[in-house]
Coordinates of C-alpha atoms in Angstrom, one line a residue:
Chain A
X7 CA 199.7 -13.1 -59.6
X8 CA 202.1 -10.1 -59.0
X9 CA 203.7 -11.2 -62.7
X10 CA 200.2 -10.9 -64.3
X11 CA 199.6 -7.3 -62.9
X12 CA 203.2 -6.4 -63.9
X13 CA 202.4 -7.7 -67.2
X14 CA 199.2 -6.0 -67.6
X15 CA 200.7 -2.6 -66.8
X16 CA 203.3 -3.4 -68.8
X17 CA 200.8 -4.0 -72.1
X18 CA 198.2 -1.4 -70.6
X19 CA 201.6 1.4 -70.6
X20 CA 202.7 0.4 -74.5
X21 CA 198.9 0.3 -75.9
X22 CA 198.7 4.1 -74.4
X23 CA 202.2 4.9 -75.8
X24 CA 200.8 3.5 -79.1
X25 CA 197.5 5.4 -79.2
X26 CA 199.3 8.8 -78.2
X27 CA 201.6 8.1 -81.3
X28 CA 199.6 6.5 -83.7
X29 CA 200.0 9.1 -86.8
X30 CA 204.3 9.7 -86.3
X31 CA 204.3 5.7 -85.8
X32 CA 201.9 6.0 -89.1
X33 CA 204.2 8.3 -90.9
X34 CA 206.8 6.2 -89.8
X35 CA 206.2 2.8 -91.1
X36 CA 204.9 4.2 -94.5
X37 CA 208.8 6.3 -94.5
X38 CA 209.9 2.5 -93.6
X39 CA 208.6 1.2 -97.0
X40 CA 208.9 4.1 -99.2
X41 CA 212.7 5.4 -98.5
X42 CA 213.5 1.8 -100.4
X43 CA 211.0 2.2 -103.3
X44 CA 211.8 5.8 -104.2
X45 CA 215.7 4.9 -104.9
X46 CA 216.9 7.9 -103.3
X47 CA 220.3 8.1 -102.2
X48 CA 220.5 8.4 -98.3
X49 CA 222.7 11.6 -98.9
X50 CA 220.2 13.0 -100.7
X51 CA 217.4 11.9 -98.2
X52 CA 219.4 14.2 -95.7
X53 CA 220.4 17.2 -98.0
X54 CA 216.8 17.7 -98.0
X55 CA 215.2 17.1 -94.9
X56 CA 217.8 19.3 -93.3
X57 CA 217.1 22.2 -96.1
X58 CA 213.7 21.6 -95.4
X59 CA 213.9 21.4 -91.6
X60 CA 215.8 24.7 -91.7
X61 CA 213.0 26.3 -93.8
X62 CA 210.1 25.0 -92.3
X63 CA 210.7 24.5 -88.3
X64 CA 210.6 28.1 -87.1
X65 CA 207.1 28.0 -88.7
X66 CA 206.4 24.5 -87.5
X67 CA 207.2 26.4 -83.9
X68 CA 204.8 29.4 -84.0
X69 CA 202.3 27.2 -83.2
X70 CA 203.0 25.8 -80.5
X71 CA 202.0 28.8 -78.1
X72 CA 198.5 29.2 -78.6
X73 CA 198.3 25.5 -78.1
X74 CA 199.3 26.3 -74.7
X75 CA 196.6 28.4 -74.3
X76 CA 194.1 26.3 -75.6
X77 CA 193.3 27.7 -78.6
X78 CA 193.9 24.1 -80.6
X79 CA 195.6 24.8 -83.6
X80 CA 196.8 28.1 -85.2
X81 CA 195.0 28.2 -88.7
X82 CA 195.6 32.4 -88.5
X83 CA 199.4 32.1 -88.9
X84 CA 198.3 32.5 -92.5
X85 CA 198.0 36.3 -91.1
X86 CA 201.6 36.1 -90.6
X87 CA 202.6 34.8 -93.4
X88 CA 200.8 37.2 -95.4
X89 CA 202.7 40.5 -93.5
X90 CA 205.8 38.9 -94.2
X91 CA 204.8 38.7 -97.9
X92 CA 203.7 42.5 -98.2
X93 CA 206.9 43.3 -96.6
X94 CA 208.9 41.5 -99.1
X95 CA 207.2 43.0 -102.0
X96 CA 207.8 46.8 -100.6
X97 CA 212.3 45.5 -100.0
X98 CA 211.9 44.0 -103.8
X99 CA 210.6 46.9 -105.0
X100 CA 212.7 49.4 -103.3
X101 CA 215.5 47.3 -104.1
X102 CA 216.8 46.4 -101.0
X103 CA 219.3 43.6 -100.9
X104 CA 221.2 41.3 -98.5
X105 CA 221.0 40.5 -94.9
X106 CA 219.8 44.6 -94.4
X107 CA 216.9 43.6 -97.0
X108 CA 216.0 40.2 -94.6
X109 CA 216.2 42.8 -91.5
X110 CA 214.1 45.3 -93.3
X111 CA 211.6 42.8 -94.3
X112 CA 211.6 41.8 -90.8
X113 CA 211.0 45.1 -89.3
X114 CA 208.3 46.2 -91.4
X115 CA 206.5 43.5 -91.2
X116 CA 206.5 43.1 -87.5
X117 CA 203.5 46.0 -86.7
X118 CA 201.6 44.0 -89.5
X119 CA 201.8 41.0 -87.9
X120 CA 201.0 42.8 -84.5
X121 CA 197.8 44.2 -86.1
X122 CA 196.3 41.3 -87.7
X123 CA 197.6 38.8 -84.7
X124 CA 195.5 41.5 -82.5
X125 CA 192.7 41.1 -84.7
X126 CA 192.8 37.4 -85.0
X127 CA 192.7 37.5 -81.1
X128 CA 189.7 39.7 -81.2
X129 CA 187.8 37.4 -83.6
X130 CA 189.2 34.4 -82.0
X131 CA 187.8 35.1 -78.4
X132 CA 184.4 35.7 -79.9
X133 CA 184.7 32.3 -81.2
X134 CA 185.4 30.6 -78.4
X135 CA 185.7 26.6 -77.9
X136 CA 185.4 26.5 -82.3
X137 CA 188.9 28.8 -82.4
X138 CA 190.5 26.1 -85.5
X139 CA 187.8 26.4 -87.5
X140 CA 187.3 30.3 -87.2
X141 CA 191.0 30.7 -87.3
X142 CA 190.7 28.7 -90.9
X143 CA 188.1 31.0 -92.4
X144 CA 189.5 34.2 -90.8
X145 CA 192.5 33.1 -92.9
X146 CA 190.2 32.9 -96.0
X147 CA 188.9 36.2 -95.6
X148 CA 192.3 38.5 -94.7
X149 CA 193.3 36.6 -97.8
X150 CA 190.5 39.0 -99.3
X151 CA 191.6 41.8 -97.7
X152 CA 195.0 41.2 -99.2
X153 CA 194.4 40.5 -102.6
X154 CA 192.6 43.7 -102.9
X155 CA 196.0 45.4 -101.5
X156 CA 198.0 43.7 -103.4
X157 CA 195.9 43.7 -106.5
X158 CA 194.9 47.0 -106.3
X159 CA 196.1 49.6 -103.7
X160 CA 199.8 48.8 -104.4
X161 CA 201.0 50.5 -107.5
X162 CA 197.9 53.0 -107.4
X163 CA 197.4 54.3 -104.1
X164 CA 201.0 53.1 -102.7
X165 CA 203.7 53.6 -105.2
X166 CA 205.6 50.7 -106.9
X167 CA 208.4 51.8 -109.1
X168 CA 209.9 49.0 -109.8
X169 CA 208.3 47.6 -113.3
X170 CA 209.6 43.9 -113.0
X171 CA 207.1 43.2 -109.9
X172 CA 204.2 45.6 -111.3
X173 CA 201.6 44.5 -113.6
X174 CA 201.4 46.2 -116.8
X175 CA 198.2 47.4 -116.4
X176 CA 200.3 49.7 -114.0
X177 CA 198.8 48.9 -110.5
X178 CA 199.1 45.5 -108.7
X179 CA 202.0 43.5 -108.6
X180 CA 202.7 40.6 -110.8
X181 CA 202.2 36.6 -109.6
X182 CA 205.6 35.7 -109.1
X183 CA 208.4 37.6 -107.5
X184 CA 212.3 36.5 -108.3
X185 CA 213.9 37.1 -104.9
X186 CA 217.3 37.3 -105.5
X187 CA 218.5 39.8 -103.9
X188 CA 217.9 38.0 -100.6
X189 CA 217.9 34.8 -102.0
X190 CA 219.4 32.2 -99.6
X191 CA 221.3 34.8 -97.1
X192 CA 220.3 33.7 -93.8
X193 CA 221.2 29.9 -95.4
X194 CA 224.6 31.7 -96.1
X195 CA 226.0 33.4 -94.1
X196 CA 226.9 31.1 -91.2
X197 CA 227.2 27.8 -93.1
X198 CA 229.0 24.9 -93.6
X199 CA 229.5 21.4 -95.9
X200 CA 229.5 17.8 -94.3
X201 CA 230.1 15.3 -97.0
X202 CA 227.7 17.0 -99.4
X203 CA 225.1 18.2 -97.1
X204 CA 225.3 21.9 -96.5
X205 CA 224.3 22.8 -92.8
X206 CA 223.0 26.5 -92.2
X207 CA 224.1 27.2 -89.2
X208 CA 223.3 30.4 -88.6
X209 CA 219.0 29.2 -89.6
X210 CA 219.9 26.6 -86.9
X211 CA 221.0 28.7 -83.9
X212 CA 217.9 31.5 -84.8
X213 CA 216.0 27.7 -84.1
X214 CA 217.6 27.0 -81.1
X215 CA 217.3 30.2 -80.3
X216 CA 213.7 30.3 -80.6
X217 CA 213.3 26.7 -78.8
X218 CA 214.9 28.3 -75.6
X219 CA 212.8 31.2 -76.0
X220 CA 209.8 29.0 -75.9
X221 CA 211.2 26.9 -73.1
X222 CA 212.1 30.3 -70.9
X223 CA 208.8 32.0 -71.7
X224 CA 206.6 29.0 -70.1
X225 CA 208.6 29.3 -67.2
X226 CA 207.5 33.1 -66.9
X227 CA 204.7 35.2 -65.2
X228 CA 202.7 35.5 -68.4
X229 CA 203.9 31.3 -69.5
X230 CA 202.3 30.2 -66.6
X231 CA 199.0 32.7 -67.2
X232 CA 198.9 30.9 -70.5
X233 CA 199.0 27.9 -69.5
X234 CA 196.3 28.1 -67.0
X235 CA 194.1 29.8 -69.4
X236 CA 194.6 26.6 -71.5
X237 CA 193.6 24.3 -68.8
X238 CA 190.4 26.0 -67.9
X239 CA 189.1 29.6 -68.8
X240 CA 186.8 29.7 -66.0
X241 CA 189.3 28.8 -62.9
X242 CA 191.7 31.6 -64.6
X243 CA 189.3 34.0 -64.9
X244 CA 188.3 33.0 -60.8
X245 CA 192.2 33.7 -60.4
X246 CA 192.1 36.8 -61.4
X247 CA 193.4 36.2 -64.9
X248 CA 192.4 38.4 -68.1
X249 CA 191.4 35.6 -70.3
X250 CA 191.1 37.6 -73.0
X251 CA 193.7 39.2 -72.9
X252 CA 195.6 36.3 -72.4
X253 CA 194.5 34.4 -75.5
X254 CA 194.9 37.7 -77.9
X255 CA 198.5 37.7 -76.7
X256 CA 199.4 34.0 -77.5
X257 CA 198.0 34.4 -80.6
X258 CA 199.9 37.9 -81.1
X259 CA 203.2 36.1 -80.3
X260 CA 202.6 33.0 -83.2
X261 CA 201.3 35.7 -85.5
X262 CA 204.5 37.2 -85.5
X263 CA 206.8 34.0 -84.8
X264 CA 204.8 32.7 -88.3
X265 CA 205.5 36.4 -89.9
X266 CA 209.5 35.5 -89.2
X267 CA 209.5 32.1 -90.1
X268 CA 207.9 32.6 -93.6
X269 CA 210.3 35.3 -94.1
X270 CA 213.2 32.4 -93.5
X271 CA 211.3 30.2 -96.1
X272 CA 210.9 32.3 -98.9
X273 CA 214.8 33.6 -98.3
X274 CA 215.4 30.1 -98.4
X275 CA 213.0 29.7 -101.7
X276 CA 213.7 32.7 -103.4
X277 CA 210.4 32.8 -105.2
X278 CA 207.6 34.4 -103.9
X279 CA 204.3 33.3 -105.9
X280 CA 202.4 36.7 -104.5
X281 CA 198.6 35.2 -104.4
X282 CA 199.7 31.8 -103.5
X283 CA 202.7 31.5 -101.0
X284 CA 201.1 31.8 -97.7
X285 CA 197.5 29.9 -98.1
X286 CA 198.9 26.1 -97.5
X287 CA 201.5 27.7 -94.7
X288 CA 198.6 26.9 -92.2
X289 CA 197.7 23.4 -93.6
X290 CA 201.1 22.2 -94.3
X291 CA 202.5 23.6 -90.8
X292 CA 199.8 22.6 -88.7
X293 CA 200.4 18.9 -90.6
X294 CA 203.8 18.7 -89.4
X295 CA 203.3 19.3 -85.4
X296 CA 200.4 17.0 -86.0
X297 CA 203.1 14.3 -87.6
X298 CA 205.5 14.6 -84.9
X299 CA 202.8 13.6 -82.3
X300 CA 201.1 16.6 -81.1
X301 CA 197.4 17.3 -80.5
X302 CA 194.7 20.2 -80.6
X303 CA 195.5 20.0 -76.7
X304 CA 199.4 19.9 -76.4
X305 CA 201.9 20.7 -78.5
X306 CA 206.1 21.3 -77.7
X307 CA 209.7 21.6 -79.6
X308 CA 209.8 17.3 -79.7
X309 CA 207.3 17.4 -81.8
X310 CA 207.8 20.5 -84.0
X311 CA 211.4 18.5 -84.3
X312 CA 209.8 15.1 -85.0
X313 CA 207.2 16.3 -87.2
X314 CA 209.3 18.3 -89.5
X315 CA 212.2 15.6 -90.2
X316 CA 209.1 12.8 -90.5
X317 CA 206.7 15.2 -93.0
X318 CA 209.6 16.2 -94.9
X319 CA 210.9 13.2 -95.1
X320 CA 207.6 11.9 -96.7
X321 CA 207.4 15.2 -98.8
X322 CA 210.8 13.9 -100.1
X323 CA 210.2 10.2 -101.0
X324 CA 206.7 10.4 -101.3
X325 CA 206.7 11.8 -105.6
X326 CA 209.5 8.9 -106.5
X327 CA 207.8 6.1 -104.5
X328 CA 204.4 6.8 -105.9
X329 CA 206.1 6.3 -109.3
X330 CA 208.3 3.4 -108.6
X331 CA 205.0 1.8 -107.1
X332 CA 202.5 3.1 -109.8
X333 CA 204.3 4.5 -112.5
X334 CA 203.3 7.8 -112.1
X335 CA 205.1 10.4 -109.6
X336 CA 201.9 12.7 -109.7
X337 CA 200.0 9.8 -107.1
X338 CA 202.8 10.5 -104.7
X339 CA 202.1 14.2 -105.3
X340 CA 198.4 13.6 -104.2
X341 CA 199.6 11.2 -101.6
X342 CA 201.5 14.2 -99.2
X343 CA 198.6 16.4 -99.8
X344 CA 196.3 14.0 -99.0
X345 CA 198.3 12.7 -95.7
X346 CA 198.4 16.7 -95.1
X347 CA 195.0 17.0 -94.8
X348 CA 194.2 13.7 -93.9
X349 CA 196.2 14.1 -90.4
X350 CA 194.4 17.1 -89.6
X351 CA 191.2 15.1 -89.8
X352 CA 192.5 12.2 -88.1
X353 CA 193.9 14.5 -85.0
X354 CA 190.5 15.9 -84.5
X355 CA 188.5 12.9 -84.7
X356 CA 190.7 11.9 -82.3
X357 CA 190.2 14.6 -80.7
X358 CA 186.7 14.8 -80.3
X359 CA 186.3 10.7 -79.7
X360 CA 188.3 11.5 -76.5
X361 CA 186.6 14.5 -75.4
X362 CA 183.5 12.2 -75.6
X363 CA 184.8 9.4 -73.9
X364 CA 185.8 12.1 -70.9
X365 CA 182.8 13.5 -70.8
X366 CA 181.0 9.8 -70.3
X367 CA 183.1 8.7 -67.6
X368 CA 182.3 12.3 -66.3
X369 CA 178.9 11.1 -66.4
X370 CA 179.3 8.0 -64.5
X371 CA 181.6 9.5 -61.9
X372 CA 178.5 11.9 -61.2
X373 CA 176.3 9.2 -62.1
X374 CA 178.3 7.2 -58.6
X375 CA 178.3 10.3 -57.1
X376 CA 174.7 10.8 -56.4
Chain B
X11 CA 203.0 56.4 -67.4
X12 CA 205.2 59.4 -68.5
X13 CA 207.5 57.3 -68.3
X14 CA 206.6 54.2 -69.8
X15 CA 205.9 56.6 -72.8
X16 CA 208.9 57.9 -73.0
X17 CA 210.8 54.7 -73.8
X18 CA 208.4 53.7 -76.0
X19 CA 209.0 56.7 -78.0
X20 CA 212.3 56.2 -77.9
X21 CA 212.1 52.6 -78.9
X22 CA 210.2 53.3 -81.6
X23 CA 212.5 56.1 -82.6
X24 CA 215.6 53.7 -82.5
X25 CA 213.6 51.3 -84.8
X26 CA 213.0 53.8 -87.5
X27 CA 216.8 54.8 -87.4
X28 CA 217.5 51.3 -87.5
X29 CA 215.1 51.3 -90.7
X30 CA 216.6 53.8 -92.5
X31 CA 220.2 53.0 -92.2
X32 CA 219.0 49.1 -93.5
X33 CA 217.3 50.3 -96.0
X34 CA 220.2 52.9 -97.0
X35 CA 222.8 50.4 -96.3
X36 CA 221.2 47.7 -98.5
X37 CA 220.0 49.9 -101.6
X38 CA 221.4 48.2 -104.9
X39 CA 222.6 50.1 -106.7
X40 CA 223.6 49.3 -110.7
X41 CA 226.7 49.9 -112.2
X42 CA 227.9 49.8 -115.6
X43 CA 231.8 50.0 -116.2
X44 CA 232.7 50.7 -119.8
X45 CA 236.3 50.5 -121.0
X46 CA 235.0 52.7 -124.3
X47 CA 235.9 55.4 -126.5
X48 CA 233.8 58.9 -125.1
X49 CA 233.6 62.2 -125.7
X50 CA 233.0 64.9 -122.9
X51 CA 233.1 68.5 -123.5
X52 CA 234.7 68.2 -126.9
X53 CA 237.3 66.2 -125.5
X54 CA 237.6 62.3 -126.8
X55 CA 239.0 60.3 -124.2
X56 CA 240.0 56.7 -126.0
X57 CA 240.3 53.0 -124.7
X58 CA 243.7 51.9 -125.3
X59 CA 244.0 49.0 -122.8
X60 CA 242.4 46.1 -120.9
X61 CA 241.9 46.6 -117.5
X62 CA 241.2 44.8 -114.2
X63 CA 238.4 46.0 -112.2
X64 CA 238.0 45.8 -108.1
X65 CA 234.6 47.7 -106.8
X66 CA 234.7 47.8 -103.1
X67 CA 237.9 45.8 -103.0
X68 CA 235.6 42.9 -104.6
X69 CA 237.5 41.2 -108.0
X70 CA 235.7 41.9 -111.1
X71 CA 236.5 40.4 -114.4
X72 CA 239.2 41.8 -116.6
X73 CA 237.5 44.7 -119.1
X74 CA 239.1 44.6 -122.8
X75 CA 238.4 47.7 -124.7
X76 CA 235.1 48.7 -126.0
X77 CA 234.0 46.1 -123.3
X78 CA 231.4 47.1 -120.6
X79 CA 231.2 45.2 -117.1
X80 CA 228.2 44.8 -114.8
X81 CA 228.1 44.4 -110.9
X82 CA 225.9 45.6 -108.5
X83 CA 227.2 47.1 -105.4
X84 CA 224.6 48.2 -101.4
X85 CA 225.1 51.5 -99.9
X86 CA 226.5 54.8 -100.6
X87 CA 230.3 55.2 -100.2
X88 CA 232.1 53.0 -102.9
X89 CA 236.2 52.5 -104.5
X90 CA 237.1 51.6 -107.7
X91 CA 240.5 50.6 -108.4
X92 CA 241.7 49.3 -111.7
X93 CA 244.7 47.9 -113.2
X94 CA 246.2 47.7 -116.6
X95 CA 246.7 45.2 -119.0
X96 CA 249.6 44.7 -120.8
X97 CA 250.3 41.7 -122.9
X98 CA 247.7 39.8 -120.5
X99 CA 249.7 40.5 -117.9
X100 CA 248.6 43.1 -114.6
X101 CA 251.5 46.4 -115.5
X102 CA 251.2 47.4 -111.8
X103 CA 249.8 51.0 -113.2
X104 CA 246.6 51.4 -110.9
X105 CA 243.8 54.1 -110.2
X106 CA 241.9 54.7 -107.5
X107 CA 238.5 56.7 -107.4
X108 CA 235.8 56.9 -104.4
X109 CA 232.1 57.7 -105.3
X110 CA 229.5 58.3 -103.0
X111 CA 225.7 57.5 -104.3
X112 CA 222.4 59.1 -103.3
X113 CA 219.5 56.6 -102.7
X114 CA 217.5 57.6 -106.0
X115 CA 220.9 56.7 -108.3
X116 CA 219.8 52.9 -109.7
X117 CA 222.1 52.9 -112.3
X118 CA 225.8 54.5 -112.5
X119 CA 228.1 54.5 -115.9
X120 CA 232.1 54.8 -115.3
X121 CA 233.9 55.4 -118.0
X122 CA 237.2 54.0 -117.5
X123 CA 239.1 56.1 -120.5
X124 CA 237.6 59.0 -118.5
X125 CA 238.2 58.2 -115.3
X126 CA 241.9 57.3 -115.9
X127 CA 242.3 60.8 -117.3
X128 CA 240.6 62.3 -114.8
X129 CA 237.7 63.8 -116.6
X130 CA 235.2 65.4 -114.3
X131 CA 232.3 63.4 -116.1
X132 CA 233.7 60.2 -115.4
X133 CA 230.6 59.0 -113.8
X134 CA 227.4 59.3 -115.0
X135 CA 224.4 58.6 -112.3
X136 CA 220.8 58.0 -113.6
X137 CA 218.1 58.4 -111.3
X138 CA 215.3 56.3 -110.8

């Protein structure tokens, strides 16, 4: 008898570990079949994932704040990506080079990322309870905003001098941006080769770096606020909280971290396609924490970590599978975009299908109740 | 209050310093290095020899005559040393010249013949 109860825990404990990972354990078993089909060296395999982890995880890690406060899913960190991309354009064009044109870039674009992070907040707290899906059209229109700036305003009303970024109508600046100058120089300048697979250290610590800030700032005055405001708006508000203020900072703090950690990736691309860059940052990031096992309600550095190495991985193997399997590395192409968007989806139905299972056994509890 | 203003003035401050001396320490700046005949002030200063070229102590590529170099160099306060050629072979013979640039200087043209000789118009600056 005492077996059977053991036993049933036991089952009852995995099946709950299963449903809370069923996309990485997803992602996981499709990895399982396609690292063998897409004939990929496991060097190679690694070079990559740990180029793209270095690129993409401070990104992957922005989000994770506002998540604390309950505000699902950042969709606004394109606004972030976007001041990091206006502040690249004014370094390229004043010719600014090195780690002082990374620092520049980074300085510049911090009050942008400030202002629009504020504003997001603003917007966001007017929408609240639907933040992901406001958050993904407030993304759509700054992008409006900033094509007129881009297209228009710079090289007309703020000078551009430098005619290899301008259009040659002489105002707006061109669709693609060679980044040399700071090509690669955070990968650089701390960095080191272990049997072919080059490790940039220095991208790494600025990681870790930002990992322990996340860890230390939960554990502070305004961590704690946040996380109260994420478990219920109305008991913070009863503790004296300022909700929305609250909520406009967490989202101030990812619009910046997102700023940063777009500035690392296109360092690390050394390309910046001007109208293009930021839009799938929100998708493609948001897909990754999703990946690693995260949800609209909790999100932390595990599965930033997990996500990345198992969405890269796929983003990796995916193309050479598809065309090992179907003879055409295009289907793999569609594959990651479609497992992209695809895992968004899933997450929120899931979402949503627990929400309504709470709220029902709310019902019967008050249902006993009376 | 006053006082909480008055840091944030002067962090502000220290920011903007900070921004100017990145964005004066990491200016490119373009410089052409031509080992070729020129005349200045009715004077015709002529390449006779290779040379090996070090900008900011940084190796560039050996120079033959009526040869031009490109590298780009950050910041203001630069050296040029070079070396001559003999036979293929470094003579020892070196010169040393310091140049500062001003931000709106893109491109810069040494003229080694020039310089060697110490012609006042040994470097020409073009501003952008």
């Amino acid at each position: 008898m005492r077996n059977n109860n053991l036993t049933k825990r036991s089952v009852g404990k995995i099946i709950n570990v299963l449903l809370n990972n069923t996309v990485p354990i997803v992602i996981l078993l499709i990895l399982v079949f396609a690292i063998p089909l897409s004939n990929l060296s496991g060097t190679f395999i690694i070079r990559e994932i740990v180029t793209r982890l270095s690129r993409n995880l401070f990104l992957i890690l922005s989000l994770i704040i506002p998540v604390l406060a309950g505000m699902g899913m950042n969709f606004s960190i394109v606004l972030g990506a976007m001041s990091a991309q206006i502040a690249i354009i004014f370094i390229t064009d004043w010719g600014i080079i090195g780690i002082q044109g990374v620092l520049l870039a980074i300085l510049i674009s911090t009050p942008i990322a400030i202002l629009l992070g504020f504003f997001a907040g603003i917007i966001l707290n007017k929408a609240k309870g639907k933040e992901m899906v406001t958050g993904f059209m407030l993304s759509f229109f700054v992008n409006g905003i900033y094509q007129i700036f881009v297209l228009f305003i710079m090289g007309s009303l703020i000078p551009i001098s430098n005619s290899e970024i301008l259009l040659d109508k002489g105002y707006g600046i061109r669709n693609t941006i060679n980044l040399i100058g700071i090509r690669q120089v955070l990968d650089n300048l701390i960095a080191f080769d272990i049997k072919g697979v080059r490790i940039p250290i220095l991208l790494f610590l600025i990681i870790g770096l930002l990992c322990i800030f996340i860890i230390w700032f939960k554990k502070t005055k305004l961590g704690h606020e946040i996380n109260t405001v994420g478990q219920d708006n109305d008991i913070s508000a009863y503790m004296g909280i300022n909700v929305g203020k609250i909520r406009i900072l967490s989202i101030v703090i990812s619009t910046i971290l997102a700023c940063y950690g777009q500035i690392i990736f296109l360092q690390n691309i050394g390309t910046l396609t001007v109208y293009d860059s930021h839009i799938q940052v929100g998708v493609f990031t948001i897909a990754a924490i999703l990946v690693g096992g995260a949800s609209v309600t909790s999100a932390n550095i595990g599965n930033a970590i997990i996500g990345a190495i198992l969405f890269h991985a796929m983003f990796v193997v995916s193309p050479l599978a598809g065309k090992t399997l179907i003879g055409n590395a295009q289907i793999g192409e569609y594959f990651r975009v479609f497992i992209s968007y695809g895992v968004i989806a899933f997450s929120l139905a899931v979402y949503a299908w627990r929400e309504r299972i709470e709220e029902k056994r709310d019902e019967i509890t008050k249902g006993n109740e009376i | 209050m006053t006082k909480q203003i008055i840091i944030r003035i002067i962090f502000i401050s220290l920011l903007l310093i900070l921004g100017i001396f990145l964005y004066i320490s990491g200016k490119e700046h373009t410089i052409f290095i031509d080992n070729k005949e020129i005349t200045l002030n009715d004077t015709t200063y002529r390449a006779n020899s290779d040379y090996k070229v070090w900008i900011d102590n940084k190796e560039l590529k050996v120079i033959k005559k009526g040869e031009r170099g490109l590298t780009k160099v950050t910041g203001t306060n630069h050296k040029i040393m070079v070396e001559k050629i003999s036979d293929k072979v470094l003579t020892g013979e070196k010169h040393e010249m310091r140049f500062r640039l001003k931000m709106n200087e893109k491109i810069i043209i040494i003229n080694l013949p020039a310089m060697i000789n110490n012609a006042d118009e040994w470097l020409i600056k073009q501003i952008n």
